[in-house]
Amino acid sequence: MNYRDGFRRMEAAGHFRRRLADHGRQLAREGRVVRLMEVCGSHTMAIARYAIRDFLPAGIRLVSGPGCPVCVTDPGYLDAAIELADRGVIVSTFGDMVRVPGSRSTLAQARAEGGRVEVCYSPMSALELARNHPASEVVFLAVGFETTVAPVIAMLDAAVSQGIGNLSLLTAFKRIPPALAALISDPGIRIDGLLCPAHVSAIIGADAYLPFAETHGVACVVAGFEPLDILLGLDGLLQQYLSGKARVDNQYARVVKPGGNRQALALMDRYLLPGDASWRGLGTIPASALNLRPEFSRFDAGNRHGLILQPGRLNPGCLCGEILKGKLAPEECPLFGGACHPDRPLGPCMVSSEGNCAAAFRYGGKVGMASGVCA
Ligand code: SF4
């Protein structure tokens, strides 16, 4: 970034801060408080890193929702992955999953005890592992929202076309729209506006949020991750809220199309079917999972290795569930920063690079704004 760009960005940031202050004054005059939610781990981190909450006027509450796929995954899934590692299967996973607590242990502990747990940065690494170890079974931990589903299924498609027979997926794919519908329909949670996720929207498209605006009257803005993107998104949400006209604004049109990525969606549809999924904190949400179609069950690690996924045991003191619903702020958990710390996390929200507790711990600032999001 050169100086000219830097000055332009500072000017734009100042412009949006003034606009947010104007919206705050109008809310104060009208005696209203607006409650906005972001549902994207990258937004969570960017909002904390750039201290965006610190200059929001008092009438604007911005809370984080279930935007971290690792955080919403049941500990029973980790138990199954640990069992696979204990059995000598090569477990390939993104790094965040390694330290997330299961019911009794972690994948890091399984690795320390001799289990083969391989951290990868791309799903294609799992394919390479399977190709390089033809005498071993490789299981990829397929955890993620639509953003992650697309590249994982592209990897599976490559495995199918290359005739790779020793690779399977332990799926915990989740869909964002059913989770948003569940949150919006919860009478105990009030959401006036959604800062819609950017990467997920690049796959599913901005039109996926139309029902929330048109049926539920919730303002929706698809926004990118740069500080200016987020400020622009918040300004758009407040304009909608104050005008009383909810709609879907796509402020990230340089990446997100109304109908999404049709090629990725078609590939996902070829391999996957919606099913019910259990979300930490939100319970079972219909049609919020994406499971392998029966004709691809040979790639389903559960079937292939005879695993029965059981609900896991949560740490009784961990309040991740309430935090993921935006009902509590991380600092409202009595264990935050003491018994639960990034070096010795008790819940996934403190482990994941996109977790709400990790963001609050790392950047501090005015995160404790969740109280009041409930109706
Ligand atoms: S601070 Fe730790 S124990 Fe508390 S909710 Fe967050 S992850 Fe769970």
mmCIF file of N, CA and C and ligand atoms in Angstrom, residues 315 317-321 323 329-337 339-341 345-351 356-358, ligand 1:
data_model
loop_
_atom_site.group_PDB
_atom_site.id
_atom_site.type_symbol
_atom_site.label_atom_id
_atom_site.label_comp_id
_atom_site.label_asym_id
_atom_site.label_seq_id
_atom_site.Cartn_x
_atom_site.Cartn_y
_atom_site.Cartn_z
ATOM 1 N N ASN A 315 -17.063 -29.889 28.556
ATOM 2 C CA ASN A 315 -16.595 -29.411 29.849
ATOM 3 C C ASN A 315 -17.751 -28.634 30.492
ATOM 4 N N GLY A 317 -18.069 -26.451 32.679
ATOM 5 C CA GLY A 317 -17.900 -25.021 32.949
ATOM 6 C C GLY A 317 -17.801 -24.166 31.693
ATOM 7 N N CYS A 318 -17.669 -24.806 30.531
ATOM 8 C CA CYS A 318 -17.449 -24.048 29.292
ATOM 9 C C CYS A 318 -18.768 -23.492 28.772
ATOM 10 N N LEU A 319 -18.801 -22.207 28.484
ATOM 11 C CA LEU A 319 -20.033 -21.554 28.040
ATOM 12 C C LEU A 319 -20.016 -21.260 26.540
ATOM 13 N N CYS A 320 -19.207 -22.018 25.786
ATOM 14 C CA CYS A 320 -19.111 -21.794 24.335
ATOM 15 C C CYS A 320 -20.494 -21.738 23.675
ATOM 16 N N GLY A 321 -21.394 -22.634 24.120
ATOM 17 C CA GLY A 321 -22.721 -22.695 23.494
ATOM 18 C C GLY A 321 -23.448 -21.363 23.562
ATOM 19 N N ILE A 323 -22.054 -18.438 24.084
ATOM 20 C CA ILE A 323 -21.262 -17.430 23.363
ATOM 21 C C ILE A 323 -21.508 -17.544 21.865
ATOM 22 N N ALA A 329 -20.904 -12.720 26.173
ATOM 23 C CA ALA A 329 -19.601 -12.335 25.627
ATOM 24 C C ALA A 329 -18.547 -13.237 26.249
ATOM 25 N N PRO A 330 -17.424 -13.478 25.559
ATOM 26 C CA PRO A 330 -16.403 -14.358 26.116
ATOM 27 C C PRO A 330 -16.001 -14.003 27.544
ATOM 28 N N GLU A 331 -15.851 -12.699 27.821
ATOM 29 C CA GLU A 331 -15.393 -12.300 29.164
ATOM 30 C C GLU A 331 -16.415 -12.626 30.241
ATOM 31 N N GLU A 332 -17.641 -12.956 29.824
ATOM 32 C CA GLU A 332 -18.648 -13.322 30.816
ATOM 33 C C GLU A 332 -18.523 -14.778 31.258
ATOM 34 N N CYS A 333 -17.656 -15.553 30.606
ATOM 35 C CA CYS A 333 -17.376 -16.913 31.067
ATOM 36 C C CYS A 333 -16.417 -16.803 32.251
ATOM 37 N N PRO A 334 -16.769 -17.385 33.406
ATOM 38 C CA PRO A 334 -15.896 -17.261 34.583
ATOM 39 C C PRO A 334 -14.505 -17.872 34.365
ATOM 40 N N LEU A 335 -14.361 -18.741 33.362
ATOM 41 C CA LEU A 335 -13.075 -19.404 33.143
ATOM 42 C C LEU A 335 -12.170 -18.625 32.190
ATOM 43 N N PHE A 336 -12.722 -17.580 31.558
ATOM 44 C CA PHE A 336 -12.004 -16.817 30.527
ATOM 45 C C PHE A 336 -10.701 -16.227 31.068
ATOM 46 N N GLY A 337 -9.599 -16.587 30.415
ATOM 47 C CA GLY A 337 -8.312 -15.995 30.768
ATOM 48 C C GLY A 337 -7.673 -16.563 32.016
ATOM 49 N N ALA A 339 -8.692 -20.255 34.158
ATOM 50 C CA ALA A 339 -8.597 -21.703 33.910
ATOM 51 C C ALA A 339 -8.559 -21.996 32.407
ATOM 52 N N CYS A 340 -9.191 -21.150 31.626
ATOM 53 C CA CYS A 340 -9.192 -21.328 30.158
ATOM 54 C C CYS A 340 -8.350 -20.226 29.515
ATOM 55 N N HIS A 341 -7.327 -20.656 28.843
ATOM 56 C CA HIS A 341 -6.310 -19.748 28.311
ATOM 57 C C HIS A 341 -5.850 -20.360 26.987
ATOM 58 N N PRO A 345 -6.500 -24.466 26.646
ATOM 59 C CA PRO A 345 -7.912 -24.187 26.356
ATOM 60 C C PRO A 345 -8.836 -25.284 26.883
ATOM 61 N N LEU A 346 -9.977 -24.861 27.411
ATOM 62 C CA LEU A 346 -10.965 -25.835 27.884
ATOM 63 C C LEU A 346 -12.097 -26.010 26.874
ATOM 64 N N GLY A 347 -12.229 -25.077 25.962
ATOM 65 C CA GLY A 347 -13.293 -25.168 24.955
ATOM 66 C C GLY A 347 -12.759 -24.746 23.597
ATOM 67 N N PRO A 348 -13.461 -25.118 22.528
ATOM 68 C CA PRO A 348 -12.979 -24.835 21.175
ATOM 69 C C PRO A 348 -12.908 -23.345 20.854
ATOM 70 N N CYS A 349 -13.766 -22.545 21.502
ATOM 71 C CA CYS A 349 -13.777 -21.102 21.179
ATOM 72 C C CYS A 349 -12.464 -20.428 21.587
ATOM 73 N N MET A 350 -11.696 -21.082 22.492
ATOM 74 C CA MET A 350 -10.402 -20.522 22.900
ATOM 75 C C MET A 350 -9.271 -21.105 22.065
ATOM 76 N N VAL A 351 -9.551 -22.187 21.315
ATOM 77 C CA VAL A 351 -8.498 -22.833 20.520
ATOM 78 C C VAL A 351 -8.435 -22.244 19.126
ATOM 79 N N ASN A 356 -14.422 -17.058 19.142
ATOM 80 C CA ASN A 356 -14.803 -15.804 19.792
ATOM 81 C C ASN A 356 -13.942 -15.539 21.033
ATOM 82 N N CYS A 357 -13.684 -16.594 21.827
ATOM 83 C CA CYS A 357 -12.894 -16.396 23.053
ATOM 84 C C CYS A 357 -11.435 -16.097 22.710
ATOM 85 N N ALA A 358 -10.916 -16.780 21.688
ATOM 86 C CA ALA A 358 -9.531 -16.523 21.276
ATOM 87 C C ALA A 358 -9.382 -15.085 20.798
HETATM 88 S S1 SF4 B 1 -13.415 -18.996 27.889
HETATM 89 FE FE1 SF4 B 1 -12.951 -21.167 27.544
HETATM 90 S S2 SF4 B 1 -14.309 -22.260 28.907
HETATM 91 FE FE2 SF4 B 1 -15.133 -20.206 28.674
HETATM 92 S S3 SF4 B 1 -16.553 -20.318 26.956
HETATM 93 FE FE3 SF4 B 1 -14.579 -19.711 26.110
HETATM 94 S S4 SF4 B 1 -13.645 -21.633 25.493
HETATM 95 FE FE4 SF4 B 1 -15.319 -22.198 26.890
#
